[in-house]
Structures are given as C-alpha cells and as structure tokens.
C-alpha cells in the first residue's frame, strides 16, 4: 500500500472478525505498521506458511523519502499521478474519475516497485524485503569481505555495547541565532563511515588496563578531562540511581565507555584520559569494496544520482548496517476474532479496558545472525567524530550540529574536506544565507523550516 496505512486498516477491519483468519502486524520499535500478515487459523503457529498473504507498505520497502507523485515521476514517468478530483463529498465508487485516480495510484506504485526490485536485483542479487532495512542487511551480509568472521559479543560485553555505545547522532545547539550562516552536510555519511571505519570482528579479550595498541578496534571505559573544551562530547554515564543517561560533557567525562574512534579523538584533542578497563577485538575490517561499488553505481547510473538507480543505491547504502543494532524485543502481536489460547489481552493503560481483537504474548528473544550492535556502534561513532572534528575547525563560529550536518556563522569551506558528491566528504548546503536556529531539531534555512 502507499505508505498511509489506510489500505492495511481496511484489510484488518474486513478480516479481523472472521474466525477463519489470524492477522499478525509487523511493527517497528515505535509501533509503526510496516506489514500485515494474514494466515488461516490452522496455520497460525507454523514457522513458515506458504499460503499466507503479506500486505506491505511499498514506500517503506523502498526507503525513499518522497511523495507517491515524486516516486512515479522518477520510476515510471509514463504513469504519472493523476490530478486529484473533487473530494468534497468523499470517495464515490460510481464516479469514473474517482475510480481512475485510485487505480492509477495502485497501478503506478506496482510498476514503480517492479522497477525498483529490478534495480536492486541487478546490482546486488537480492529481491526487495518487507522494509528497505531488511533488504539492506541482506546486501550487507552478502557483501562482507571474505574470511571476515563477526562473532557474537561476550556476555559481559554485550550490555556495555547496547547501553553505552549504541547512540544516535551528535545533535547540539549552542543557542539561538538569526543571521547569515554556512551549512555543510556529509555526503552519504553512514555509507562513507562503512568504508573508512575499522569495524570490529573476531574474538574479544578483556583487560583491566587501557589498550597498549590503539590502532585496532576496542571499547574502553574512561574518565577524562580537558579544561577549556569548547565542543561538548556526547557520551553516556550512570546517574545517581544507576540508570544510563546520555550527556554532553563539557570539560569532564566522569565514567563512560567509548569506542576506539572516540578514544583516539580525545587523545588527539589533548584530553587527559584515564583508562579503567577495556575490551579489544582480535581483528578489524572495512566495507570499502561495497561502498566503492555503491558510489560507482550512483555516479554511472542513468539519470545520475537522482534517477531511479541512483535513488535505490542511495537507499541501500544508507540502511545497509541499520539492523545490526537491533535487539530481540521478546513480544508477539496478533489480531483475531477471539483471544487464541496462550495469548493475552492488551491494555493501553492501567485503568483502560482491553483493546478489542488485539492480543500479545511474551516470546523467547532469539538473536538473529545480523544483530551485531558493535557494528552499529562503531559506524555511528565514526560519523559523530567527523562532525566533532568539523566543529573544532572553528569552534568560536560553530553554531549547530545535527547527525551529519554542521552550521557556522562564517565561511569555513577552506578548512573542511569539501566535495559535491564524494561519500564521506562535506558539501556546501548554504553559504551566507539567513538561518534562524532555535533549538535542537528546530531551525530554518533557505530550504524552509526543519522541526521535529
């Protein structure tokens, strides 16, 4: 369906009261609906059911941030979205214009999906998955260098990685600003990081001191300080109640685990760092061949980087590593006419009534081979250090950072590695144009307001 979930809701409403069927919604961590599987009751508990139907969000399958009209224009320009008819009285199934509009949406999306799948299959030998993340991780696994063995984390190390090292992007606002500014974005930041970062693999070894060899991949527990530091360091620490909280350390890092990239960066900046313990990985690897391939395919693609091939290669590159940071959630959902044996009613709140037809049950978390959070931790840390180094070229003029972009109050182009398209390099997004910065994730530039 076309990303709006309405079609899936219609399917669910039509089938949920039918005792012959059981529906399984496939949800993201934030409970966004990505697909809806329909099985006959007698097959509901089978591991695989070839007779099941899966209704899928087509836009989530592609991972392209655009409207349906833009998607059709890029992938099947011969089937453009039709002008909207008069909806003042709602959809009228007897109105030929209404039927034609709805049919074109379905027809165009189907052909666009076929074109997208052909692109991915030619480039990587993989079909589209239920989400672009699912496709990306299969491509990532297939493109791993030969003889690279990524082992599960040691039991004692896994909570450290998940609680301290798996972090989001660097997002910091130094204060309100209104005036001319220069904004720079990293080209394909995470794909570039997969190429340049020394990713951890092999067995692990713990030591109560710091690493003697700082050239490899390791994670280290540190206490550090640097009086006069101007760019806050994003890390995590335990609060007074023992909870792990994110913090932006000004001049003192009290007690935190960081990656080898982050440790090397602190040393390069002149921080005084005390290493309290560390885990080292036996080997490292990079995804250079895969990322070089993606960059070449986009560069040589018909229609350029913004054509259909360029857009799909970009989507794969951006999402290839994402599912490595997943963790099993230990919960299953179903929709059914009556509560199946072994399932529980779902209550949205303490005093609420159970939600009709919605059931859940705990399940034994089963880690999947691709769930290797150390890879996600190292890739995101590499990008954060790129953003940090950019802010440090002119800290007095640095205004704002957000994941893969930085904003300055003066031109620093000559101080950055700038290129319009090369992966991992900075590109100039705006130069001297008016920006209004209010809060993290809330600012306005020449392309309009950004607010989350």
GROMACS .gro file of C-alpha atoms in nm:
model
  452
    1UNK     CA    1   0.000   0.000   0.000
    2UNK     CA    2   0.102   0.360  -0.046
    3UNK     CA    3   0.259   0.443   0.289
    4UNK     CA    4  -0.055   0.586   0.450
    5UNK     CA    5  -0.164   0.259   0.620
    6UNK     CA    6  -0.531   0.316   0.529
    7UNK     CA    7  -0.540   0.014   0.298
    8UNK     CA    8  -0.394  -0.209   0.570
    9UNK     CA    9  -0.655  -0.084   0.815
   10UNK     CA   10  -0.931  -0.168   0.566
   11UNK     CA   11  -0.790  -0.519   0.524
   12UNK     CA   12  -0.767  -0.565   0.900
   13UNK     CA   13  -1.120  -0.434   0.958
   14UNK     CA   14  -1.257  -0.666   0.690
   15UNK     CA   15  -1.085  -0.980   0.822
   16UNK     CA   16  -1.033  -0.938   1.197
   17UNK     CA   17  -1.381  -1.059   1.293
   18UNK     CA   18  -1.363  -1.359   1.061
   19UNK     CA   19  -1.280  -1.665   1.280
   20UNK     CA   20  -1.102  -1.831   0.987
   21UNK     CA   21  -0.811  -1.585   0.997
   22UNK     CA   22  -0.544  -1.460   1.230
   23UNK     CA   23  -0.357  -1.139   1.149
   24UNK     CA   24   0.000  -1.061   1.254
   25UNK     CA   25   0.105  -0.696   1.237
   26UNK     CA   26   0.476  -0.637   1.177
   27UNK     CA   27   0.573  -0.329   1.375
   28UNK     CA   28   0.875  -0.109   1.426
   29UNK     CA   29   1.007  -0.033   1.775
   30UNK     CA   30   0.781   0.273   1.784
   31UNK     CA   31   0.486   0.052   1.672
   32UNK     CA   32   0.469   0.190   1.321
   33UNK     CA   33   0.293  -0.060   1.096
   34UNK     CA   34   0.519  -0.193   0.820
   35UNK     CA   35   0.331  -0.504   0.707
   36UNK     CA   36   0.029  -0.717   0.789
   37UNK     CA   37   0.041  -1.096   0.753
   38UNK     CA   38  -0.285  -1.289   0.712
   39UNK     CA   39  -0.294  -1.662   0.792
   40UNK     CA   40  -0.562  -1.922   0.828
   41UNK     CA   41  -0.607  -2.016   1.193
   42UNK     CA   42  -0.492  -2.374   1.139
   43UNK     CA   43  -0.156  -2.246   1.008
   44UNK     CA   44  -0.112  -1.963   1.258
   45UNK     CA   45   0.155  -2.128   1.471
   46UNK     CA   46   0.365  -2.267   1.186
   47UNK     CA   47   0.715  -2.125   1.147
   48UNK     CA   48   0.658  -2.085   0.773
   49UNK     CA   49   0.327  -2.071   0.589
   50UNK     CA   50   0.347  -2.059   0.210
   51UNK     CA   51  -0.027  -1.991   0.187
   52UNK     CA   52  -0.011  -1.669   0.393
   53UNK     CA   53  -0.064  -1.326   0.245
   54UNK     CA   54   0.154  -1.030   0.347
   55UNK     CA   55   0.034  -0.676   0.279
   56UNK     CA   56   0.332  -0.442   0.267
   57UNK     CA   57   0.397  -0.066   0.285
   58UNK     CA   58   0.551  -0.003  -0.057
   59UNK     CA   59   0.718   0.323   0.043
   60UNK     CA   60   0.883   0.153   0.343
   61UNK     CA   61   1.010  -0.117   0.108
   62UNK     CA   62   1.193   0.146  -0.097
   63UNK     CA   63   1.322   0.374   0.177
   64UNK     CA   64   1.290   0.683  -0.043
   65UNK     CA   65   1.166   0.995   0.134
   66UNK     CA   66   0.924   1.131  -0.125
   67UNK     CA   67   0.558   1.154  -0.218
   68UNK     CA   68   0.391   0.899  -0.443
   69UNK     CA   69   0.378   1.161  -0.720
   70UNK     CA   70   0.755   1.211  -0.696
   71UNK     CA   71   0.813   0.835  -0.688
   72UNK     CA   72   0.608   0.777  -1.003
   73UNK     CA   73   0.777   1.068  -1.180
   74UNK     CA   74   1.119   0.915  -1.108
   75UNK     CA   75   1.047   0.544  -1.169
   76UNK     CA   76   0.753   0.529  -1.414
   77UNK     CA   77   0.713   0.871  -1.570
   78UNK     CA   78   0.471   0.724  -1.825
   79UNK     CA   79   0.226   0.661  -1.537
   80UNK     CA   80   0.217   0.993  -1.350
   81UNK     CA   81  -0.017   1.055  -1.059
   82UNK     CA   82  -0.345   1.196  -1.190
   83UNK     CA   83  -0.480   1.536  -1.082
   84UNK     CA   84  -0.697   1.496  -0.773
   85UNK     CA   85  -1.072   1.503  -0.843
   86UNK     CA   86  -1.326   1.681  -0.626
   87UNK     CA   87  -1.323   1.501  -0.289
   88UNK     CA   88  -1.571   1.737  -0.121
   89UNK     CA   89  -1.821   1.453  -0.072
   90UNK     CA   90  -1.565   1.178  -0.021
   91UNK     CA   91  -1.479   0.888  -0.248
   92UNK     CA   92  -1.759   0.785  -0.480
   93UNK     CA   93  -1.713   0.437  -0.628
   94UNK     CA   94  -1.960   0.515  -0.906
   95UNK     CA   95  -1.762   0.821  -1.020
   96UNK     CA   96  -1.525   0.719  -1.305
   97UNK     CA   97  -1.280   0.999  -1.217
   98UNK     CA   98  -1.255   0.873  -0.859
   99UNK     CA   99  -1.202   0.516  -0.977
  100UNK     CA  100  -0.940   0.620  -1.232
  101UNK     CA  101  -0.750   0.820  -0.970
  102UNK     CA  102  -0.742   0.529  -0.726
  103UNK     CA  103  -0.650   0.277  -0.997
  104UNK     CA  104  -0.363   0.492  -1.125
  105UNK     CA  105  -0.216   0.513  -0.774
  106UNK     CA  106  -0.220   0.133  -0.743
  107UNK     CA  107  -0.102   0.071  -1.099
  108UNK     CA  108   0.176   0.327  -1.078
  109UNK     CA  109   0.301   0.203  -0.740
  110UNK     CA  110   0.308  -0.157  -0.865
  111UNK     CA  111   0.515  -0.068  -1.172
  112UNK     CA  112   0.747   0.152  -0.964
  113UNK     CA  113   0.801  -0.139  -0.723
  114UNK     CA  114   0.881  -0.373  -1.012
  115UNK     CA  115   1.134  -0.122  -1.148
  116UNK     CA  116   1.293  -0.076  -0.805
  117UNK     CA  117   1.320  -0.451  -0.746
  118UNK     CA  118   1.486  -0.499  -1.086
  119UNK     CA  119   1.746  -0.234  -0.996
  120UNK     CA  120   1.831  -0.394  -0.661
  121UNK     CA  121   1.838  -0.744  -0.812
  122UNK     CA  122   2.076  -0.638  -1.091
  123UNK     CA  123   2.308  -0.453  -0.854
  124UNK     CA  124   2.316  -0.692  -0.558
  125UNK     CA  125   2.132  -1.011  -0.650
  126UNK     CA  126   1.867  -0.957  -0.382
  127UNK     CA  127   1.489  -0.903  -0.401
  128UNK     CA  128   1.315  -0.632  -0.206
  129UNK     CA  129   1.235  -0.723   0.153
  130UNK     CA  130   0.938  -0.613   0.361
  131UNK     CA  131   1.134  -0.299   0.452
  132UNK     CA  132   1.440  -0.134   0.300
  133UNK     CA  133   1.624  -0.219   0.622
  134UNK     CA  134   1.556  -0.588   0.561
  135UNK     CA  135   1.687  -0.560   0.206
  136UNK     CA  136   1.986  -0.358   0.321
  137UNK     CA  137   2.101  -0.605   0.585
  138UNK     CA  138   2.085  -0.895   0.339
  139UNK     CA  139   2.300  -0.694   0.099
  140UNK     CA  140   2.539  -0.604   0.383
  141UNK     CA  141   2.580  -0.971   0.478
  142UNK     CA  142   2.634  -1.075   0.115
  143UNK     CA  143   2.894  -0.800   0.060
  144UNK     CA  144   3.107  -0.874   0.368
  145UNK     CA  145   3.474  -0.926   0.275
  146UNK     CA  146   3.595  -1.284   0.252
  147UNK     CA  147   3.723  -1.451   0.569
  148UNK     CA  148   3.564  -1.189   0.795
  149UNK     CA  149   3.404  -1.361   1.094
  150UNK     CA  150   3.180  -1.143   1.310
  151UNK     CA  151   3.127  -1.327   1.635
  152UNK     CA  152   2.857  -1.251   1.894
  153UNK     CA  153   2.972  -1.027   2.175
  154UNK     CA  154   3.091  -1.182   2.500
  155UNK     CA  155   2.811  -1.200   2.757
  156UNK     CA  156   2.976  -0.940   2.981
  157UNK     CA  157   3.043  -0.704   2.688
  158UNK     CA  158   2.701  -0.702   2.522
  159UNK     CA  159   2.521  -0.485   2.783
  160UNK     CA  160   2.810  -0.238   2.772
  161UNK     CA  161   2.774  -0.204   2.395
  162UNK     CA  162   2.396  -0.175   2.400
  163UNK     CA  163   2.374   0.061   2.699
  164UNK     CA  164   2.676   0.286   2.641
  165UNK     CA  165   2.799   0.259   2.283
  166UNK     CA  166   2.483   0.233   2.073
  167UNK     CA  167   2.398   0.602   2.045
  168UNK     CA  168   2.236   0.826   1.788
  169UNK     CA  169   2.384   1.116   1.600
  170UNK     CA  170   2.553   1.419   1.752
  171UNK     CA  171   2.282   1.687   1.793
  172UNK     CA  172   2.372   2.009   1.972
  173UNK     CA  173   2.255   2.372   1.958
  174UNK     CA  174   2.480   2.635   2.112
  175UNK     CA  175   2.199   2.888   2.142
  176UNK     CA  176   1.951   3.092   1.946
  177UNK     CA  177   2.082   3.254   1.629
  178UNK     CA  178   1.940   3.469   1.348
  179UNK     CA  179   2.171   3.579   1.069
  180UNK     CA  180   2.392   3.471   0.779
  181UNK     CA  181   2.532   3.120   0.820
  182UNK     CA  182   2.719   2.848   0.633
  183UNK     CA  183   2.574   2.496   0.643
  184UNK     CA  184   2.767   2.182   0.546
  185UNK     CA  185   2.632   1.826   0.505
  186UNK     CA  186   2.822   1.497   0.490
  187UNK     CA  187   2.767   1.312   0.164
  188UNK     CA  188   2.621   0.969   0.244
  189UNK     CA  189   2.763   0.988   0.597
  190UNK     CA  190   2.697   0.631   0.709
  191UNK     CA  191   2.796   0.469   0.382
  192UNK     CA  192   3.119   0.670   0.398
  193UNK     CA  193   3.172   0.551   0.755
  194UNK     CA  194   3.134   0.187   0.650
  195UNK     CA  195   3.416   0.243   0.401
  196UNK     CA  196   3.655   0.432   0.629
  197UNK     CA  197   3.589   0.295   0.977
  198UNK     CA  198   3.789   0.000   1.113
  199UNK     CA  199   3.499  -0.220   1.217
  200UNK     CA  200   3.541  -0.484   1.491
  201UNK     CA  201   3.539  -0.857   1.425
  202UNK     CA  202   3.687  -1.177   1.561
  203UNK     CA  203   3.720  -1.280   1.924
  204UNK     CA  204   3.733  -1.044   2.225
  205UNK     CA  205   3.976  -1.007   2.512
  206UNK     CA  206   3.920  -0.808   2.835
  207UNK     CA  207   4.191  -0.629   3.031
  208UNK     CA  208   4.171  -0.414   3.344
  209UNK     CA  209   4.404  -0.153   3.195
  210UNK     CA  210   4.393   0.056   2.880
  211UNK     CA  211   4.491  -0.078   2.538
  212UNK     CA  212   4.861  -0.090   2.456
  213UNK     CA  213   4.786  -0.087   2.083
  214UNK     CA  214   4.543   0.194   1.995
  215UNK     CA  215   4.536   0.125   1.622
  216UNK     CA  216   4.272  -0.150   1.629
  217UNK     CA  217   3.911  -0.178   1.741
  218UNK     CA  218   3.837  -0.174   2.111
  219UNK     CA  219   3.595  -0.028   2.363
  220UNK     CA  220   3.734   0.137   2.670
  221UNK     CA  221   3.596   0.267   2.998
  222UNK     CA  222   3.743   0.608   3.066
  223UNK     CA  223   3.749   0.907   3.295
  224UNK     CA  224   3.876   1.217   3.117
  225UNK     CA  225   3.903   1.593   3.147
  226UNK     CA  226   4.011   1.890   2.940
  227UNK     CA  227   3.974   2.238   3.090
  228UNK     CA  228   3.852   2.489   2.834
  229UNK     CA  229   3.698   2.233   2.597
  230UNK     CA  230   3.459   2.420   2.366
  231UNK     CA  231   3.270   2.141   2.184
  232UNK     CA  232   3.074   1.915   2.425
  233UNK     CA  233   3.146   1.544   2.400
  234UNK     CA  234   2.841   1.320   2.359
  235UNK     CA  235   2.856   1.005   2.573
  236UNK     CA  236   2.657   0.812   2.831
  237UNK     CA  237   2.702   0.774   3.205
  238UNK     CA  238   2.515   0.630   3.502
  239UNK     CA  239   2.315   0.872   3.715
  240UNK     CA  240   2.273   0.860   4.092
  241UNK     CA  241   2.012   0.583   4.060
  242UNK     CA  242   2.229   0.370   3.834
  243UNK     CA  243   2.037   0.449   3.515
  244UNK     CA  244   2.236   0.502   3.194
  245UNK     CA  245   2.174   0.854   3.063
  246UNK     CA  246   2.305   1.047   2.764
  247UNK     CA  247   2.509   1.356   2.841
  248UNK     CA  248   2.710   1.624   2.661
  249UNK     CA  249   3.026   1.653   2.869
  250UNK     CA  250   3.179   2.000   2.872
  251UNK     CA  251   3.521   1.950   3.024
  252UNK     CA  252   3.488   1.634   3.237
  253UNK     CA  253   3.388   1.280   3.135
  254UNK     CA  254   3.330   1.118   3.472
  255UNK     CA  255   3.299   0.748   3.387
  256UNK     CA  256   3.189   0.623   3.048
  257UNK     CA  257   3.251   0.358   2.785
  258UNK     CA  258   3.357   0.483   2.441
  259UNK     CA  259   3.473   0.328   2.113
  260UNK     CA  260   3.829   0.321   1.985
  261UNK     CA  261   3.749   0.600   1.734
  262UNK     CA  262   3.624   0.819   2.019
  263UNK     CA  263   3.924   0.735   2.239
  264UNK     CA  264   4.169   0.827   1.962
  265UNK     CA  265   3.981   1.153   1.906
  266UNK     CA  266   4.003   1.253   2.273
  267UNK     CA  267   4.377   1.185   2.275
  268UNK     CA  268   4.425   1.387   1.954
  269UNK     CA  269   4.241   1.682   2.114
  270UNK     CA  270   4.469   1.677   2.418
  271UNK     CA  271   4.227   1.539   2.677
  272UNK     CA  272   4.378   1.380   2.985
  273UNK     CA  273   4.234   1.028   2.964
  274UNK     CA  274   4.247   0.758   3.232
  275UNK     CA  275   4.162   0.409   3.103
  276UNK     CA  276   3.984   0.198   3.365
  277UNK     CA  277   3.933  -0.124   3.164
  278UNK     CA  278   3.881  -0.228   2.803
  279UNK     CA  279   3.767  -0.498   2.563
  280UNK     CA  280   3.976  -0.546   2.248
  281UNK     CA  281   3.872  -0.719   1.925
  282UNK     CA  282   4.115  -0.952   1.750
  283UNK     CA  283   4.065  -0.807   1.402
  284UNK     CA  284   3.912  -0.524   1.204
  285UNK     CA  285   3.764  -0.490   0.856
  286UNK     CA  286   3.604  -0.226   0.634
  287UNK     CA  287   3.323  -0.234   0.379
  288UNK     CA  288   3.535  -0.044   0.124
  289UNK     CA  289   3.460  -0.265  -0.176
  290UNK     CA  290   3.084  -0.249  -0.112
  291UNK     CA  291   3.077   0.128  -0.063
  292UNK     CA  292   3.303   0.190  -0.364
  293UNK     CA  293   3.058  -0.020  -0.566
  294UNK     CA  294   2.760   0.186  -0.441
  295UNK     CA  295   2.936   0.513  -0.519
  296UNK     CA  296   3.032   0.398  -0.869
  297UNK     CA  297   2.680   0.269  -0.945
  298UNK     CA  298   2.526   0.602  -0.839
  299UNK     CA  299   2.781   0.802  -1.037
  300UNK     CA  300   2.730   0.598  -1.355
  301UNK     CA  301   2.354   0.544  -1.319
  302UNK     CA  302   2.117   0.653  -1.597
  303UNK     CA  303   1.964   0.976  -1.478
  304UNK     CA  304   2.251   1.037  -1.237
  305UNK     CA  305   2.235   1.014  -0.856
  306UNK     CA  306   1.874   1.139  -0.854
  307UNK     CA  307   1.748   0.889  -1.111
  308UNK     CA  308   1.579   0.558  -1.017
  309UNK     CA  309   1.902   0.359  -0.992
  310UNK     CA  310   2.077   0.636  -0.800
  311UNK     CA  311   1.791   0.663  -0.552
  312UNK     CA  312   1.777   0.287  -0.484
  313UNK     CA  313   2.155   0.256  -0.444
  314UNK     CA  314   2.146   0.550  -0.203
  315UNK     CA  315   1.867   0.384  -0.001
  316UNK     CA  316   2.063   0.058   0.023
  317UNK     CA  317   2.382   0.237   0.127
  318UNK     CA  318   2.202   0.438   0.394
  319UNK     CA  319   2.027   0.140   0.552
  320UNK     CA  320   2.270  -0.149   0.499
  321UNK     CA  321   2.405  -0.152   0.854
  322UNK     CA  322   2.093  -0.035   1.043
  323UNK     CA  323   1.958  -0.371   1.154
  324UNK     CA  324   2.291  -0.468   1.311
  325UNK     CA  325   2.183  -0.255   1.607
  326UNK     CA  326   1.852  -0.437   1.656
  327UNK     CA  327   1.778  -0.634   1.969
  328UNK     CA  328   1.510  -0.904   2.005
  329UNK     CA  329   1.208  -0.749   2.175
  330UNK     CA  330   1.051  -1.067   2.316
  331UNK     CA  331   0.691  -0.983   2.229
  332UNK     CA  332   0.448  -1.105   1.961
  333UNK     CA  333   0.125  -0.945   1.844
  334UNK     CA  334  -0.183  -1.076   1.671
  335UNK     CA  335  -0.530  -0.959   1.569
  336UNK     CA  336  -0.808  -1.215   1.584
  337UNK     CA  337  -1.183  -1.253   1.630
  338UNK     CA  338  -1.132  -1.426   1.967
  339UNK     CA  339  -0.835  -1.448   2.200
  340UNK     CA  340  -0.628  -1.750   2.092
  341UNK     CA  341  -0.505  -1.998   2.353
  342UNK     CA  342  -0.182  -1.880   2.515
  343UNK     CA  343  -0.233  -1.514   2.419
  344UNK     CA  344  -0.315  -1.220   2.649
  345UNK     CA  345  -0.546  -0.920   2.620
  346UNK     CA  346  -0.375  -0.588   2.554
  347UNK     CA  347  -0.442  -0.289   2.779
  348UNK     CA  348  -0.318   0.051   2.663
  349UNK     CA  349  -0.329   0.194   3.016
  350UNK     CA  350  -0.365   0.080   3.377
  351UNK     CA  351  -0.732   0.173   3.407
  352UNK     CA  352  -0.826   0.104   3.045
  353UNK     CA  353  -1.040  -0.176   2.909
  354UNK     CA  354  -0.870  -0.432   2.685
  355UNK     CA  355  -0.850  -0.332   2.320
  356UNK     CA  356  -1.085  -0.548   2.118
  357UNK     CA  357  -0.922  -0.807   1.889
  358UNK     CA  358  -0.563  -0.710   1.989
  359UNK     CA  359  -0.361  -0.976   2.169
  360UNK     CA  360   0.000  -1.031   2.269
  361UNK     CA  361   0.229  -1.286   2.426
  362UNK     CA  362   0.587  -1.288   2.552
  363UNK     CA  363   0.831  -1.485   2.341
  364UNK     CA  364   1.182  -1.609   2.391
  365UNK     CA  365   1.415  -1.350   2.234
  366UNK     CA  366   1.616  -1.523   1.964
  367UNK     CA  367   1.907  -1.313   1.839
  368UNK     CA  368   1.948  -1.321   1.463
  369UNK     CA  369   2.290  -1.351   1.300
  370UNK     CA  370   2.280  -0.991   1.177
  371UNK     CA  371   2.211  -0.845   1.524
  372UNK     CA  372   2.566  -0.734   1.600
  373UNK     CA  373   2.532  -0.400   1.783
  374UNK     CA  374   2.908  -0.340   1.785
  375UNK     CA  375   2.892  -0.267   1.410
  376UNK     CA  376   2.617  -0.006   1.451
  377UNK     CA  377   2.804   0.145   1.747
  378UNK     CA  378   3.131   0.185   1.554
  379UNK     CA  379   2.969   0.324   1.238
  380UNK     CA  380   2.766   0.589   1.422
  381UNK     CA  381   3.064   0.680   1.642
  382UNK     CA  382   3.276   0.735   1.331
  383UNK     CA  383   3.022   0.984   1.194
  384UNK     CA  384   2.996   1.162   1.531
  385UNK     CA  385   3.374   1.208   1.531
  386UNK     CA  386   3.361   1.351   1.177
  387UNK     CA  387   3.101   1.603   1.294
  388UNK     CA  388   3.311   1.678   1.604
  389UNK     CA  389   3.627   1.740   1.401
  390UNK     CA  390   3.431   1.972   1.173
  391UNK     CA  391   3.301   2.177   1.468
  392UNK     CA  392   3.656   2.203   1.603
  393UNK     CA  393   3.796   2.372   1.290
  394UNK     CA  394   3.631   2.698   1.407
  395UNK     CA  395   3.471   2.640   1.749
  396UNK     CA  396   3.411   3.012   1.806
  397UNK     CA  397   3.197   3.025   1.488
  398UNK     CA  398   3.028   2.687   1.529
  399UNK     CA  399   2.653   2.723   1.589
  400UNK     CA  400   2.482   2.388   1.547
  401UNK     CA  401   2.528   2.019   1.464
  402UNK     CA  402   2.271   1.757   1.370
  403UNK     CA  403   2.380   1.400   1.288
  404UNK     CA  404   2.550   1.470   0.955
  405UNK     CA  405   2.546   1.849   0.927
  406UNK     CA  406   2.719   2.148   1.086
  407UNK     CA  407   2.636   2.520   1.075
  408UNK     CA  408   2.881   2.808   1.124
  409UNK     CA  409   2.847   3.184   1.147
  410UNK     CA  410   3.130   3.229   0.894
  411UNK     CA  411   3.273   3.058   0.589
  412UNK     CA  412   3.493   2.760   0.685
  413UNK     CA  413   3.490   2.589   0.346
  414UNK     CA  414   3.866   2.610   0.317
  415UNK     CA  415   3.909   2.427   0.648
  416UNK     CA  416   3.693   2.122   0.561
  417UNK     CA  417   3.729   1.832   0.320
  418UNK     CA  418   3.468   1.959   0.071
  419UNK     CA  419   3.345   1.778  -0.240
  420UNK     CA  420   2.998   1.795  -0.400
  421UNK     CA  421   2.942   1.418  -0.426
  422UNK     CA  422   3.223   1.207  -0.276
  423UNK     CA  423   3.099   0.980   0.005
  424UNK     CA  424   3.221   1.093   0.346
  425UNK     CA  425   3.319   1.444   0.229
  426UNK     CA  426   3.142   1.767   0.323
  427UNK     CA  427   2.930   1.956   0.071
  428UNK     CA  428   2.819   2.318   0.096
  429UNK     CA  429   2.443   2.334   0.152
  430UNK     CA  430   2.416   2.709   0.204
  431UNK     CA  431   2.667   2.993   0.206
  432UNK     CA  432   2.596   3.315   0.388
  433UNK     CA  433   2.217   3.285   0.369
  434UNK     CA  434   1.989   3.366   0.657
  435UNK     CA  435   1.937   3.093   0.916
  436UNK     CA  436   1.727   3.103   1.231
  437UNK     CA  437   1.829   2.848   1.492
  438UNK     CA  438   1.605   2.798   1.794
  439UNK     CA  439   1.654   2.453   1.949
  440UNK     CA  440   1.797   2.114   1.854
  441UNK     CA  441   1.598   1.990   1.552
  442UNK     CA  442   1.423   2.327   1.520
  443UNK     CA  443   1.577   2.569   1.272
  444UNK     CA  444   1.506   2.749   0.946
  445UNK     CA  445   1.734   2.782   0.647
  446UNK     CA  446   1.689   2.880   0.282
  447UNK     CA  447   1.508   2.550   0.213
  448UNK     CA  448   1.246   2.612   0.480
  449UNK     CA  449   1.172   2.516   0.839
  450UNK     CA  450   1.301   2.195   0.992
  451UNK     CA  451   1.120   2.090   1.308
  452UNK     CA  452   1.088   1.751   1.475
   0.00000   0.00000   0.00000
